[in-house]
Amino acid sequence: MKLPPHVTEQTLYARLDRFAIETPSWGYADTGTRFGKFYQDAAATTLDEKLADAAEVHRYTGCCPSVAVHVLWDFPPGSDPGEVASQAAKLGVRIGAINPNVFQDQCYKWGSITNRDPAIRRRAVQHMLDSVAIGRKVGSKALSLWFADGTNYPGQGHIRQRKRWMAEALREVHAAMPDDMVMLVEYKPFEPTFYHTDIADWGMACAFAREAGPRAKVLVDTGHHLPGCNIEHIVAFLIDEGMLGGFHFNDRKYADDDLTMGSIDPYQLFRIFYEIVAAEHEAGRDLDIAYMVDQSHNLKPKMEAMIQTVVTAQEHFAKALLVDHGTLQRARDCDDLVLSESILREAYSTDVRPQLAEYRKSHKLPADPLAAFRQSGHAQRLAAERGPKKSRASGGYA
Ligand code: RM4
Ligand code: MN
Ligand code: MN
């Protein structure tokens, strides 16, 4: 494949070298929907297994050096964060974002940091402070926050008071973070609450992040928007405000479906990457954005789904790097919208797979990571080893 004249192999390869994607520990584990959970023999159960699977994905793709962890699921009481960090290093990965979990315990029935009971609010804040401490010990650079807090019925909660509790808690946690840690504030319009959610959209996340402190930014989970929402607009806006901290990548058809990235709307993924690449082009430097995956592979084999996601991310990022910014600007300057759109479509339609295969070969990686993984028999070996040991409590709906 020939690259367009404005892109050199050298610059493309160099930018891809600096494009890392963090995979989540929970993406390797058995997860389900609220209706049930179907176990996979090869899926990971322990944190060691999740780290081993993430390391294997990194070996095939070369661009997933870190793993996001969920405190409650991955660090049960008594676990040693230092031990986890060295186990990760031994496997060839490091611990990425720390995700506190203040939505699962029974005490959070009426919310966590916006619960009207000060004792529960304290408990939730304490869990976040403990998560910061774990983050310090494992060398994590990000505290990633998502709250299930909200109400189910009109009249249930004092919305403005809850807003103040939220701000207060975030400020306290921000103050406890080391200087090299960022706080990522995630938003979601609904689920598990269905009337109002305390951080329902990017604007609220941005306001809370600004109030929390200078190292708090917004986290855009691509599945957390109402239908029809223009996500790339949000991305461009947050970049311009200096408030885009990172992504949780996944795809969706209806709600927070957590499907694999680009499976439903790959052009949207390209448009998101285009806004980033355009801003980087104008700034003359990379933007500091954490690219993370947040998917629930209920039915797809976990590691294959992850490799498919990572390869899809690289492909769409590479396509965005092909956009001819100069010609696009000239087309805009004379309001030539047909040409402007065609320039984006030209880049999007370019088959970058041969170029990526070459790029990977130059790094001694498999040209086609997914095919290579499938041929390796690794998943079958894991299934034989892990399957018989797995306890399969029925994960029913009721
Ligand atoms: C939420 C959100 C969070 C994730 C939880 C499990 O919908 O996406 O990032 O940690 O699900
Ligand atoms: Mn998420
Ligand atoms: Mn989600």
Coordinates of C-alpha atoms and ligand atoms in Angstrom, one line a residue:
M1 CA 0.0 0.0 0.0
K2 CA 1.2 3.5 -0.9
L3 CA 0.9 6.2 1.7
P4 CA -0.5 9.5 0.6
P5 CA 2.2 12.1 -0.2
H6 CA 1.8 14.1 3.0
V7 CA 2.5 11.2 5.3
T8 CA 5.8 9.4 5.6
E9 CA 6.3 5.9 6.9
Q10 CA 8.6 7.3 9.5
T11 CA 6.1 9.7 11.0
L12 CA 3.3 7.1 10.9
Y13 CA 5.4 4.5 12.6
A14 CA 6.7 6.9 15.2
R15 CA 3.1 8.0 16.1
L16 CA 2.0 4.4 16.3
D17 CA 4.9 3.7 18.6
R18 CA 3.4 6.3 21.0
F19 CA -0.1 5.0 20.8
A20 CA -0.7 2.7 23.8
I21 CA -4.0 1.2 24.8
E22 CA -4.7 0.1 28.3
T23 CA -6.7 -3.1 28.7
P24 CA -9.0 -3.7 31.7
S25 CA -8.5 -6.7 34.1
W26 CA -12.3 -7.2 34.1
G27 CA -12.3 -7.7 30.3
Y28 CA -10.5 -11.0 30.9
A29 CA -12.9 -12.3 33.5
D30 CA -16.3 -13.9 33.4
T31 CA -18.8 -11.1 33.1
G32 CA -22.4 -11.2 32.3
T33 CA -25.6 -9.1 31.9
R34 CA -28.2 -8.6 34.6
F35 CA -29.9 -11.7 33.2
G36 CA -27.1 -14.1 33.8
K37 CA -23.5 -15.1 33.2
F38 CA -22.2 -17.7 30.9
Y39 CA -18.8 -19.1 32.0
Q40 CA -15.9 -19.6 29.6
D41 CA -13.4 -22.2 30.5
A42 CA -10.5 -20.0 29.4
A43 CA -11.6 -16.8 31.2
A44 CA -9.4 -15.6 34.1
T45 CA -10.5 -15.8 37.7
T46 CA -7.6 -14.5 39.8
L47 CA -5.8 -11.2 39.3
D48 CA -2.7 -13.2 38.4
E49 CA -4.6 -14.8 35.6
K50 CA -6.0 -11.5 34.4
L51 CA -2.5 -10.0 34.3
A52 CA -1.2 -13.0 32.5
D53 CA -3.9 -12.7 29.8
A54 CA -3.2 -9.0 29.5
A55 CA 0.5 -9.6 29.1
E56 CA -0.3 -12.2 26.4
V57 CA -2.4 -9.6 24.5
H58 CA 0.5 -7.2 24.9
R59 CA 2.9 -9.8 23.5
Y60 CA 0.8 -10.2 20.3
T61 CA -0.1 -6.5 19.8
G62 CA 2.9 -4.7 21.3
C63 CA 0.8 -1.7 22.3
C64 CA -1.0 -2.7 25.6
P65 CA 1.7 -2.2 28.2
S66 CA -0.7 -1.5 31.1
V67 CA -3.7 -3.0 32.8
A68 CA -6.5 -1.1 34.6
V69 CA -7.7 -2.7 37.8
H70 CA -10.9 -2.6 39.8
V71 CA -10.1 -2.4 43.5
L72 CA -12.9 -4.6 44.9
W73 CA -12.6 -7.2 42.3
D74 CA -8.8 -7.3 42.1
F75 CA -7.5 -6.3 45.5
P76 CA -9.5 -8.3 48.1
P77 CA -8.7 -7.4 51.7
G78 CA -5.3 -8.6 52.6
S79 CA -3.8 -8.5 49.1
D80 CA -0.4 -7.0 48.7
P81 CA -0.2 -4.2 46.1
G82 CA 3.6 -4.4 46.0
E83 CA 3.4 -8.1 45.2
V84 CA 0.8 -7.4 42.4
A85 CA 3.1 -4.7 40.9
S86 CA 6.0 -7.0 40.8
Q87 CA 4.0 -9.9 39.4
A88 CA 2.8 -7.5 36.6
A89 CA 6.4 -6.5 35.9
K90 CA 7.5 -10.1 35.8
L91 CA 4.8 -10.7 33.2
G92 CA 5.9 -7.7 31.1
V93 CA 3.0 -5.2 32.0
R94 CA 2.3 -2.6 34.6
I95 CA -0.7 -1.5 36.6
G96 CA -2.6 1.3 35.0
A97 CA -5.7 3.1 36.2
I98 CA -7.0 2.3 39.6
N99 CA -10.8 2.0 39.7
P100 CA -12.4 2.3 43.1
N101 CA -15.6 0.4 43.5
V102 CA -18.3 2.2 45.4
F103 CA -21.3 0.7 43.8
Q104 CA -21.5 -3.0 44.6
D105 CA -21.6 -3.3 48.4
Q106 CA -25.0 -3.5 50.1
C107 CA -24.3 -0.3 52.0
Y108 CA -24.5 1.6 48.7
K109 CA -28.1 0.9 48.1
W110 CA -28.9 4.6 48.4
G111 CA -25.7 5.8 46.9
S112 CA -22.1 6.3 47.9
I113 CA -20.6 9.8 48.0
T114 CA -24.0 11.4 47.5
N115 CA -25.7 9.2 50.1
R116 CA -27.6 11.3 52.6
D117 CA -26.0 9.2 55.4
P118 CA -22.7 10.9 56.3
A119 CA -21.3 7.5 57.5
I120 CA -21.8 5.9 54.1
R121 CA -20.3 9.0 52.4
R122 CA -17.3 8.7 54.6
R123 CA -17.0 5.0 53.9
A124 CA -17.0 5.7 50.1
V125 CA -14.5 8.5 50.4
Q126 CA -12.3 6.2 52.6
H127 CA -12.4 3.5 49.9
M128 CA -11.3 6.1 47.4
L129 CA -8.5 7.2 49.7
D130 CA -7.5 3.6 50.1
S131 CA -7.5 3.2 46.3
V132 CA -5.1 6.2 46.1
A133 CA -2.8 4.5 48.5
I134 CA -3.0 1.3 46.4
G135 CA -2.2 3.4 43.4
R136 CA 0.9 4.8 45.1
K137 CA 2.1 1.4 45.9
V138 CA 1.6 0.0 42.4
G139 CA 3.0 3.1 40.7
S140 CA -0.4 3.9 39.0
K141 CA -0.7 7.3 37.5
A142 CA -4.5 7.5 37.3
L143 CA -7.5 7.2 39.6
S144 CA -10.5 6.5 37.5
L145 CA -13.9 7.3 39.0
W146 CA -17.3 6.2 38.1
F147 CA -20.3 6.5 40.4
A148 CA -23.6 4.7 40.2
D149 CA -25.1 7.4 42.4
G150 CA -28.4 8.8 41.3
T151 CA -32.1 8.4 42.0
N152 CA -34.8 6.3 40.4
Y153 CA -37.9 8.5 41.0
P154 CA -38.8 12.1 40.9
G155 CA -38.7 13.6 44.3
Q156 CA -36.4 10.9 45.7
G157 CA -33.3 13.1 46.2
H158 CA -32.2 16.7 46.8
I159 CA -30.3 17.1 43.6
R160 CA -28.4 20.3 44.5
Q161 CA -27.4 19.0 47.9
R162 CA -26.1 15.8 46.2
K163 CA -24.1 17.9 43.8
R164 CA -22.4 19.6 46.7
W165 CA -21.6 16.3 48.4
M166 CA -20.1 15.0 45.2
A167 CA -17.9 18.1 44.8
E168 CA -16.8 17.9 48.5
A169 CA -15.8 14.2 48.2
L170 CA -13.9 14.7 44.9
R171 CA -12.0 17.6 46.4
E172 CA -10.9 15.6 49.4
V173 CA -9.8 12.7 47.2
H174 CA -7.9 15.0 44.8
A175 CA -6.0 16.5 47.7
A176 CA -4.8 13.1 48.7
M177 CA -3.4 12.1 45.3
P178 CA 0.3 12.2 44.7
D179 CA 1.5 15.0 42.3
D180 CA 1.9 12.6 39.3
M181 CA -1.6 11.1 39.6
V182 CA -4.6 12.3 37.6
M183 CA -8.2 11.9 38.6
L184 CA -10.5 10.8 35.7
V185 CA -14.1 11.6 36.2
E186 CA -16.5 9.4 34.2
Y187 CA -20.1 10.3 33.4
K188 CA -23.1 8.2 32.3
P189 CA -26.7 9.4 31.6
F190 CA -28.5 6.4 33.2
E191 CA -28.1 2.9 34.7
P192 CA -28.2 1.7 37.3
T193 CA -30.3 4.7 38.3
F194 CA -33.1 5.6 35.9
Y195 CA -34.4 9.0 36.9
H196 CA -31.3 11.1 37.5
T197 CA -27.6 10.3 37.7
D198 CA -25.4 12.6 39.7
I199 CA -22.8 12.8 37.0
A200 CA -25.0 12.5 33.9
D201 CA -22.9 14.1 31.2
W202 CA -19.6 15.5 30.1
G203 CA -20.5 19.0 31.2
M204 CA -21.2 17.9 34.8
A205 CA -18.1 15.8 34.8
C206 CA -16.1 18.8 33.6
A207 CA -17.6 21.1 36.3
F208 CA -16.9 18.5 39.0
A209 CA -13.3 17.9 37.7
R210 CA -12.6 21.7 37.7
E211 CA -13.8 22.0 41.2
A212 CA -11.9 18.9 42.4
G213 CA -8.5 20.3 41.4
P214 CA -6.0 20.8 38.6
R215 CA -5.2 17.2 38.0
A216 CA -8.8 16.1 37.5
K217 CA -10.0 15.6 34.0
V218 CA -13.0 14.1 32.2
L219 CA -13.2 10.5 31.1
V220 CA -15.3 9.8 28.0
D221 CA -16.7 6.3 28.0
T222 CA -17.9 5.9 24.4
G223 CA -20.9 3.9 25.5
H224 CA -22.2 6.5 28.0
H225 CA -24.2 8.8 25.7
L226 CA -27.8 9.1 24.7
P227 CA -28.7 8.0 21.2
G228 CA -27.6 10.4 18.5
C229 CA -25.1 12.2 20.6
N230 CA -22.1 13.6 18.7
I231 CA -19.3 12.2 20.7
E232 CA -16.5 13.6 18.6
H233 CA -17.9 17.1 19.3
I234 CA -17.6 16.4 23.0
V235 CA -14.1 15.2 22.5
A236 CA -13.1 18.3 20.5
F237 CA -14.7 20.6 23.0
L238 CA -13.0 18.9 26.0
I239 CA -9.6 19.0 24.2
D240 CA -10.0 22.7 23.7
E241 CA -10.9 23.2 27.3
G242 CA -7.8 21.2 28.3
M243 CA -10.2 18.8 30.1
L244 CA -10.0 15.6 28.2
G245 CA -8.3 13.0 30.4
G246 CA -9.0 9.7 28.7
F247 CA -11.4 7.2 27.2
H248 CA -13.1 4.0 28.0
F249 CA -13.5 2.5 24.6
N250 CA -16.3 0.2 23.6
D251 CA -19.2 0.3 21.2
R252 CA -22.9 0.3 21.5
K253 CA -26.2 0.0 19.6
Y254 CA -28.7 1.0 22.3
A255 CA -27.3 1.9 25.7
D256 CA -24.2 1.0 27.7
D257 CA -23.8 -2.2 25.7
D258 CA -20.1 -2.6 26.2
L259 CA -19.6 -4.3 22.8
T260 CA -16.2 -4.5 21.2
M261 CA -14.8 -1.2 19.8
G262 CA -15.8 -0.3 16.3
S263 CA -18.1 -3.3 16.0
I264 CA -21.2 -1.1 15.4
D265 CA -20.0 2.2 14.2
P266 CA -16.4 2.2 13.1
Y267 CA -16.7 5.6 11.3
Q268 CA -17.6 7.2 14.7
L269 CA -14.3 5.8 16.1
F270 CA -12.5 7.3 13.1
R271 CA -14.2 10.7 13.7
I272 CA -13.2 10.7 17.3
F273 CA -9.6 9.9 16.4
Y274 CA -9.6 12.5 13.7
E275 CA -10.5 15.3 16.3
I276 CA -7.5 14.1 18.4
V277 CA -5.1 13.9 15.5
A278 CA -6.2 17.3 14.2
A279 CA -5.6 18.9 17.6
E280 CA -2.2 17.3 17.9
H281 CA -1.3 18.5 14.4
E282 CA -2.2 22.1 15.4
A283 CA -0.4 21.8 18.7
G284 CA 2.6 20.2 17.2
R285 CA 2.7 17.6 20.0
D286 CA 0.9 14.6 21.4
L287 CA -2.0 15.2 23.7
D288 CA -1.9 13.5 27.1
I289 CA -4.9 11.2 26.8
A290 CA -5.3 7.8 28.5
Y291 CA -6.7 5.3 25.9
M292 CA -8.4 2.6 27.9
V293 CA -10.8 -0.2 27.0
D294 CA -13.9 -0.9 29.0
Q295 CA -15.8 -3.8 27.5
S296 CA -17.7 -6.7 28.8
H297 CA -17.1 -9.7 26.6
N298 CA -20.1 -11.8 27.6
L299 CA -20.0 -14.1 24.7
K300 CA -16.9 -13.5 22.7
P301 CA -13.7 -15.3 23.9
K302 CA -12.0 -12.8 26.1
M303 CA -8.5 -12.5 24.7
E304 CA -9.6 -12.7 21.1
A305 CA -12.1 -9.9 21.8
M306 CA -9.4 -7.8 23.3
I307 CA -6.9 -8.3 20.5
Q308 CA -9.7 -7.6 18.0
T309 CA -10.4 -4.3 19.8
V310 CA -6.7 -3.3 20.0
V311 CA -6.2 -4.0 16.3
T312 CA -9.3 -2.0 15.5
A313 CA -8.1 0.9 17.6
Q314 CA -4.7 0.9 15.8
E315 CA -6.3 0.8 12.4
H316 CA -8.7 3.7 13.0
F317 CA -6.0 5.8 14.6
A318 CA -3.7 5.1 11.6
K319 CA -6.5 6.1 9.2
A320 CA -7.0 9.4 11.1
L321 CA -3.3 10.0 10.8
L322 CA -3.7 9.9 7.0
V323 CA -6.0 13.0 6.9
D324 CA -4.5 15.8 4.8
H325 CA -4.9 18.7 7.2
G326 CA -3.6 21.3 4.7
T327 CA -5.9 20.4 1.9
L328 CA -8.8 20.2 4.4
Q329 CA -8.1 23.7 5.6
R330 CA -8.1 25.1 2.1
A331 CA -11.4 23.3 1.4
R332 CA -12.9 24.8 4.5
D333 CA -11.6 28.2 3.7
C334 CA -13.8 28.2 0.6
D335 CA -16.7 26.4 2.2
D336 CA -16.2 23.4 0.0
L337 CA -18.1 21.0 2.2
V338 CA -18.2 18.2 -0.4
L339 CA -14.4 18.3 -0.7
S340 CA -14.0 18.7 3.1
E341 CA -16.0 15.6 3.8
S342 CA -14.3 13.7 1.0
I343 CA -11.0 14.3 2.6
L344 CA -12.1 12.6 5.8
R345 CA -13.7 9.8 3.8
E346 CA -10.6 9.3 1.7
A347 CA -8.5 8.7 4.9
Y348 CA -11.3 6.5 6.4
S349 CA -11.5 4.4 3.3
T350 CA -7.8 3.7 3.0
D351 CA -7.0 0.2 3.8
V352 CA -4.1 0.6 6.3
R353 CA -3.9 -3.1 7.2
P354 CA -0.9 -3.8 4.9
Q355 CA 0.9 -0.8 6.4
L356 CA 0.2 -2.0 9.9
A357 CA 1.4 -5.5 9.0
E358 CA 4.7 -4.0 7.9
Y359 CA 4.8 -1.8 11.0
R360 CA 4.3 -4.8 13.2
K361 CA 6.9 -6.9 11.4
S362 CA 9.4 -4.1 11.9
H363 CA 8.8 -4.6 15.6
K364 CA 9.0 -8.4 15.4
L365 CA 5.3 -8.7 16.1
P366 CA 2.9 -10.9 14.3
A367 CA 1.6 -9.1 11.2
D368 CA -1.9 -10.2 12.1
P369 CA -2.1 -10.5 15.9
L370 CA -5.6 -12.0 15.9
A371 CA -4.8 -14.7 13.4
A372 CA -1.5 -15.5 15.1
F373 CA -3.3 -15.8 18.5
R374 CA -6.0 -18.1 17.1
Q375 CA -3.3 -20.3 15.6
S376 CA -1.3 -20.5 18.8
G377 CA -3.8 -22.7 20.6
H378 CA -3.2 -20.5 23.7
A379 CA -6.9 -20.2 24.6
Q380 CA -7.4 -23.9 24.3
R381 CA -4.6 -24.6 26.6
L382 CA -6.0 -22.1 29.1
A383 CA -9.4 -23.7 28.9
A384 CA -8.0 -27.1 29.6
E385 CA -6.0 -25.8 32.5
R386 CA -8.6 -23.4 34.1
G387 CA -11.9 -24.9 33.1
P388 CA -11.9 -27.9 35.5
K389 CA -10.9 -25.6 38.5
K390 CA -13.5 -23.1 37.9
S391 CA -16.4 -22.8 40.4
R392 CA -19.6 -22.0 38.5
A393 CA -22.0 -20.5 40.8
S394 CA -25.1 -20.0 38.8
G395 CA -25.1 -16.3 37.8
G396 CA -28.9 -16.0 37.5
Y397 CA -31.0 -13.0 37.3
A398 CA -33.0 -13.7 40.5
Ligands
RM4_1 C1 -19.8 1.4 34.4 C2 -18.6 2.3 33.9 C3 -17.4 2.0 34.7 C4 -17.1 0.5 34.9 C5 -18.4 -0.1 35.5 C6 -18.2 -1.6 35.8 O1 -20.8 1.5 33.5 O2 -18.4 2.1 32.5 O3 -16.2 2.5 34.0 O4 -16.0 0.4 35.7 O5 -19.4 0.1 34.6
MN2 MN -16.5 2.9 31.7
MN3 MN -20.2 1.6 31.3

